[in-house]
Short mmCIF file of C-alpha atoms in Angstrom, two decimals:
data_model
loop_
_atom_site.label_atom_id
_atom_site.label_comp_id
_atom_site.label_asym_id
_atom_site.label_seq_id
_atom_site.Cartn_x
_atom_site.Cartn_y
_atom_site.Cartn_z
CA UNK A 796 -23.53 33.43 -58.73
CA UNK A 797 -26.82 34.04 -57.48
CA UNK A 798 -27.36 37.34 -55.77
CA UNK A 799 -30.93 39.36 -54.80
CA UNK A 800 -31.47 40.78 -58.12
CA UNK A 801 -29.41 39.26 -60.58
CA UNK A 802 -30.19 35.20 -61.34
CA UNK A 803 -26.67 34.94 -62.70
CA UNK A 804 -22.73 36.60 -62.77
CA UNK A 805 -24.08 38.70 -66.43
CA UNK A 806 -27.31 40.23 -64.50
CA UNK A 807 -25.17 41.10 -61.32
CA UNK A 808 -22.92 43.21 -63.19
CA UNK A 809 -25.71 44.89 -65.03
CA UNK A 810 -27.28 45.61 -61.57
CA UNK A 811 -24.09 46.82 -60.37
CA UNK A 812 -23.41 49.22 -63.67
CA UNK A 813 -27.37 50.16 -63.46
CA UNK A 814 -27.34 50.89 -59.53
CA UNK A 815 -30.20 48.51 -59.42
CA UNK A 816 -31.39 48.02 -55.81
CA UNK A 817 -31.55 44.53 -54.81
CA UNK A 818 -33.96 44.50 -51.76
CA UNK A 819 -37.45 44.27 -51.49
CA UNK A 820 -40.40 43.40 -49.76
CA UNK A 821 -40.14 39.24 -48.40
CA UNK A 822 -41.68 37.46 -50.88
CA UNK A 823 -44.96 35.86 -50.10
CA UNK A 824 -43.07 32.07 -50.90
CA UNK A 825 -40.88 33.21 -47.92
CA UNK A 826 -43.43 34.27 -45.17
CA UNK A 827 -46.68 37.47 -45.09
CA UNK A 828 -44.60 40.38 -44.21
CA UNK A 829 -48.19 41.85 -42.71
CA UNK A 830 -48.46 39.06 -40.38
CA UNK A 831 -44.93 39.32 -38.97
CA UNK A 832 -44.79 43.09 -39.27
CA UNK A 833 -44.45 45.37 -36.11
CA UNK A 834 -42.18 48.75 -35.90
CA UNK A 835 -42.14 47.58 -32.19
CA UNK A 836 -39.21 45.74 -31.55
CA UNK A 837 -40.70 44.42 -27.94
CA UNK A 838 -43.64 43.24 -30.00
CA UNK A 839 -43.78 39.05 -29.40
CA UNK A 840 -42.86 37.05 -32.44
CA UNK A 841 -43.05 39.91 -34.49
CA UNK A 842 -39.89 42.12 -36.70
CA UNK A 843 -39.42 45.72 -37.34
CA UNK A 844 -38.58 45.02 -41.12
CA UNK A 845 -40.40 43.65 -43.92
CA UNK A 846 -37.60 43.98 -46.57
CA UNK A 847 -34.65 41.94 -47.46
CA UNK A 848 -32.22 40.19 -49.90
CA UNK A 849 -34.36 37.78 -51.22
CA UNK A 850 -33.21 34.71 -54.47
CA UNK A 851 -36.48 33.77 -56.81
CA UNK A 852 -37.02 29.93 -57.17
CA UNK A 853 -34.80 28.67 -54.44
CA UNK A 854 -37.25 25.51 -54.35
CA UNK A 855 -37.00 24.65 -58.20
CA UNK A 856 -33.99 22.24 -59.01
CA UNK A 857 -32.73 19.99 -61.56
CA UNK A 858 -31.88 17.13 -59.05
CA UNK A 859 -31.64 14.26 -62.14
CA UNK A 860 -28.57 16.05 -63.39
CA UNK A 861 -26.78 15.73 -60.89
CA UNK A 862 -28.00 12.06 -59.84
CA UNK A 863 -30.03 12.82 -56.74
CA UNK A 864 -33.40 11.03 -56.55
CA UNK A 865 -36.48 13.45 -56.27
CA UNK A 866 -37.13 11.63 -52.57
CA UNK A 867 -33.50 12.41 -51.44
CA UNK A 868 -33.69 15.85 -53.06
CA UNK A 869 -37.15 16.40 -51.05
CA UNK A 870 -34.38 16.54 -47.62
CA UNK A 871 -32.02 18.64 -49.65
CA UNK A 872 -31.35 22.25 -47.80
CA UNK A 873 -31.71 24.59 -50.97
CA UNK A 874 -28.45 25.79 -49.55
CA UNK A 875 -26.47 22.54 -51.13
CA UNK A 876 -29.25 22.98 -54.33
CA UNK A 877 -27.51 26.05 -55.09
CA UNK A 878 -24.02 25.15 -53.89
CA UNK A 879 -24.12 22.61 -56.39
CA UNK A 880 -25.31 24.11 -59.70
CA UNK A 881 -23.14 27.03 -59.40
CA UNK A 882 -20.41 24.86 -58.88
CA UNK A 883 -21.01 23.42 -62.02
CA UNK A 884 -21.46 26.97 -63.67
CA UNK A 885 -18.40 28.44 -62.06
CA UNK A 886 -16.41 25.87 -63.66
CA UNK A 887 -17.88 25.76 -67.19
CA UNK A 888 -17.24 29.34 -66.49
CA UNK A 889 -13.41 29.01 -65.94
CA UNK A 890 -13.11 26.66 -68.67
CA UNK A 891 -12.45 23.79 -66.54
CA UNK A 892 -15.28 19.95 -67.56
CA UNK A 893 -16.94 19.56 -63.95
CA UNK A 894 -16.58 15.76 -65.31
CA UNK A 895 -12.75 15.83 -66.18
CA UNK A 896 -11.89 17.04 -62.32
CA UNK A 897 -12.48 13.43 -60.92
CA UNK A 898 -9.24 12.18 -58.85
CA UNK A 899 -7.67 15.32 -59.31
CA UNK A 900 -6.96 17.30 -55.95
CA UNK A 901 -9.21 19.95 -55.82
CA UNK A 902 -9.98 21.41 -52.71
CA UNK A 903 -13.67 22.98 -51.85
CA UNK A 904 -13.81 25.46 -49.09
CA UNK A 905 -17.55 26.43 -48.77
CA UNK A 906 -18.99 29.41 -46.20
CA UNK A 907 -22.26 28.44 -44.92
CA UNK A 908 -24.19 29.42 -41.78
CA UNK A 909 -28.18 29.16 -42.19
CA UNK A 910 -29.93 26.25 -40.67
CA UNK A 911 -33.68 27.46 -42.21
CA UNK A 912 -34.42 24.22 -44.27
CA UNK A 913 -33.74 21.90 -41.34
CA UNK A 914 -36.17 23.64 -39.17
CA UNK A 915 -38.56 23.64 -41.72
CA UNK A 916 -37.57 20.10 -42.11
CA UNK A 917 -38.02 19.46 -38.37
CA UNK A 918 -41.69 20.52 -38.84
CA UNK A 919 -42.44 17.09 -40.57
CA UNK A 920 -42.40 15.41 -36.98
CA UNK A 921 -40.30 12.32 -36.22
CA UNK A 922 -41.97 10.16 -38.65
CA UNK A 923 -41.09 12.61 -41.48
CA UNK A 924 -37.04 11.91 -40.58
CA UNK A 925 -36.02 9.62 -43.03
CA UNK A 926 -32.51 8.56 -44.37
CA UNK A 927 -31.46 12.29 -45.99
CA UNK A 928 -32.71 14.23 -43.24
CA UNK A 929 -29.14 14.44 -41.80
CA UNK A 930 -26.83 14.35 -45.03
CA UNK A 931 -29.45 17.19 -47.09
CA UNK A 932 -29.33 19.46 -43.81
CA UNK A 933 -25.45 19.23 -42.01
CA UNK A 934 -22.87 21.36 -42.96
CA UNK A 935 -20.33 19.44 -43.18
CA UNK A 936 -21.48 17.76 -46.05
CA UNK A 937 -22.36 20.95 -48.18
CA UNK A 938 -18.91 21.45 -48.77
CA UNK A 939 -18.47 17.25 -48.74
CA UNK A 940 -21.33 16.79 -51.80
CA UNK A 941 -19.55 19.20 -54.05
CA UNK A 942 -16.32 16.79 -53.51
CA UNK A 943 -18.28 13.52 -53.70
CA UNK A 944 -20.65 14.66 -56.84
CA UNK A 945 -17.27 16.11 -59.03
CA UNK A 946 -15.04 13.21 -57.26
CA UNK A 947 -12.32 15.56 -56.01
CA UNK A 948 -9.65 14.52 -53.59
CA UNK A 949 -8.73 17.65 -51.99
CA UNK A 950 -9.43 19.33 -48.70
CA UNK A 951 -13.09 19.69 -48.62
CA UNK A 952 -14.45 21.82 -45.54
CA UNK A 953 -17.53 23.68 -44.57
CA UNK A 954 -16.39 27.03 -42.98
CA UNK A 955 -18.96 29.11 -40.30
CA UNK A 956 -17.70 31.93 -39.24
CA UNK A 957 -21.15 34.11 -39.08
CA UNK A 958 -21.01 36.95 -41.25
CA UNK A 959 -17.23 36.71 -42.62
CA UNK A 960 -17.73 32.63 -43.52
CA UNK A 961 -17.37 33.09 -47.37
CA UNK A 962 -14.07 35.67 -47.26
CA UNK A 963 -12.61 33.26 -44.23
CA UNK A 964 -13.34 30.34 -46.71
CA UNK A 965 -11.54 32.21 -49.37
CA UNK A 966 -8.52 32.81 -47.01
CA UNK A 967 -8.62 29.16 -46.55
CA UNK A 968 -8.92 28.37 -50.37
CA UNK A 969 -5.71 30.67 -50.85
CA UNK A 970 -3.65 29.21 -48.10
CA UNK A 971 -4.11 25.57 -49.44
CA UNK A 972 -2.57 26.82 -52.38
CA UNK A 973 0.20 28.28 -51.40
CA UNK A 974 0.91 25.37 -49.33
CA UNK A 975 0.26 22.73 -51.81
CA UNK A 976 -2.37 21.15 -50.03
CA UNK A 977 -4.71 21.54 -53.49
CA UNK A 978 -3.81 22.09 -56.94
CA UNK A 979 -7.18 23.86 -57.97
CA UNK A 980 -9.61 25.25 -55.55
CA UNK A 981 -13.70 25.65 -55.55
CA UNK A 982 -14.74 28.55 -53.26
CA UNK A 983 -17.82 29.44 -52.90
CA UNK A 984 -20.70 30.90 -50.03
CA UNK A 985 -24.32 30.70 -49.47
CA UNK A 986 -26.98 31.57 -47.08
CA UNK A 987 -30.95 31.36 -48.09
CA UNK A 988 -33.48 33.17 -45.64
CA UNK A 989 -36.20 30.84 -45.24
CA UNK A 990 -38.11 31.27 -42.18
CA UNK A 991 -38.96 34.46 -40.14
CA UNK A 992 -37.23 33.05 -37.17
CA UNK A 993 -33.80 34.91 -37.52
CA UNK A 994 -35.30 38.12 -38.86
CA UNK A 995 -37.47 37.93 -35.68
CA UNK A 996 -34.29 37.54 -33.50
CA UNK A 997 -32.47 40.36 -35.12
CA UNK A 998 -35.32 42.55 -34.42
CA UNK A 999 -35.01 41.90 -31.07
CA UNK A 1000 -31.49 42.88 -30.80
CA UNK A 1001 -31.90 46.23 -32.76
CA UNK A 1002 -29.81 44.46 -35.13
CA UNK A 1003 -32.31 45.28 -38.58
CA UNK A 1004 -32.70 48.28 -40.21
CA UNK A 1005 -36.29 49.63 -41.26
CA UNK A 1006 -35.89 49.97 -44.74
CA UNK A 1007 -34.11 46.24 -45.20
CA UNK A 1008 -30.64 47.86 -46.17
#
């Protein structure tokens, strides 16, 4: 896992046994919290909160591992960065080779909702669209790159269902097994905050707390 706080599932326990407090102020890699800043909720283009849940290095990734070129990893939603490499760490994790899993039918249910990267994507222009543009930003294929990359041949879907998408993905995950539609199942969720835009929505709608919690 990768939560705000802990880089992996050993730190996240030791934040949860040291009631360690995940949020903070946005990171300066994500946007200036001054220049978006205003306890005004009617203020244009601005947010009442300059705190969050934030993940350190979201733009570093080890794309030759996993056979991705650096120009096709360039149109690569950090989303399906991380999606991947804890993939591979959850099964190491379980015992199970990420290599050995080919052909066998695995399903991956994956909760996923942001669309951040493909705006900031977007902001390229038309001449910056080039052929991973659509396969490094669509849901559909977050879940379908963790079935392609480990070769799986189980259900493989990309669940968005807002807030609930990872425990609705898990439902899912549970189901196929009792059903035999899988034999092993990958479940996982993700959402990265990249952009202001959302946080400026929220504030709009009353929906943010001051304080980021």
């Amino acid at each position: 896992c990768r939560v705000p706080g802990a880089p992996d599932l050993d730190a996240y326990w030791r934040l949860l046994a040291g009631g360690v407090d995940g949020i903070r102020e946005v990171p300066r890699d994500r946007w200036d919290a001054d220049a978006f800043y205003d306890p005004d909720p009617d203020a244009p283009g601005k947010m009442t909160c300059r705190y969050g849940g934030f993940l350190d290095g979201v733009d570093r990734f080890d794309a030759g591992f996993f056979r991705i070129s650096p120009r096709e990893a360039a149109s690569l939603d950090p989303q399906q960065r991380l999606l991947l490499e804890v993939a591979w760490e959850a099964l190491e994790h379980a015992g199970l080779a990420p290599d050995r899993l080919a052909g066998s039918r695995t399903g991956v249910y994956v909760g996923i909702t942001g669309t951040d990267y493909s705006h900031l994507v977007g902001q390229r222009g038309r001449s910056g669209i080039d052929a991973y543009v659509g396969t490094g930003n669509a849901h559909s294929l977050a879940s379908g790159r963790l079935s392609y990359t480990l070769g799986l041949e189980g259900p493989s879907l990309s669940v968005d269902t807002a807030c609930s998408s990872s425990l609705v993905a898990l439902h899912l995950a549970s189901q196929g097994l009792r059903r035999g539609e899988c034999d092993l199942a990958l479940v996982g969720g993700v959402n990265l905050i990249l952009t202001p835009d959302l946080s400026i929505n929220f504030s709009k709608a009353r929906m943010l707390a001051a304080d980021g919690r």
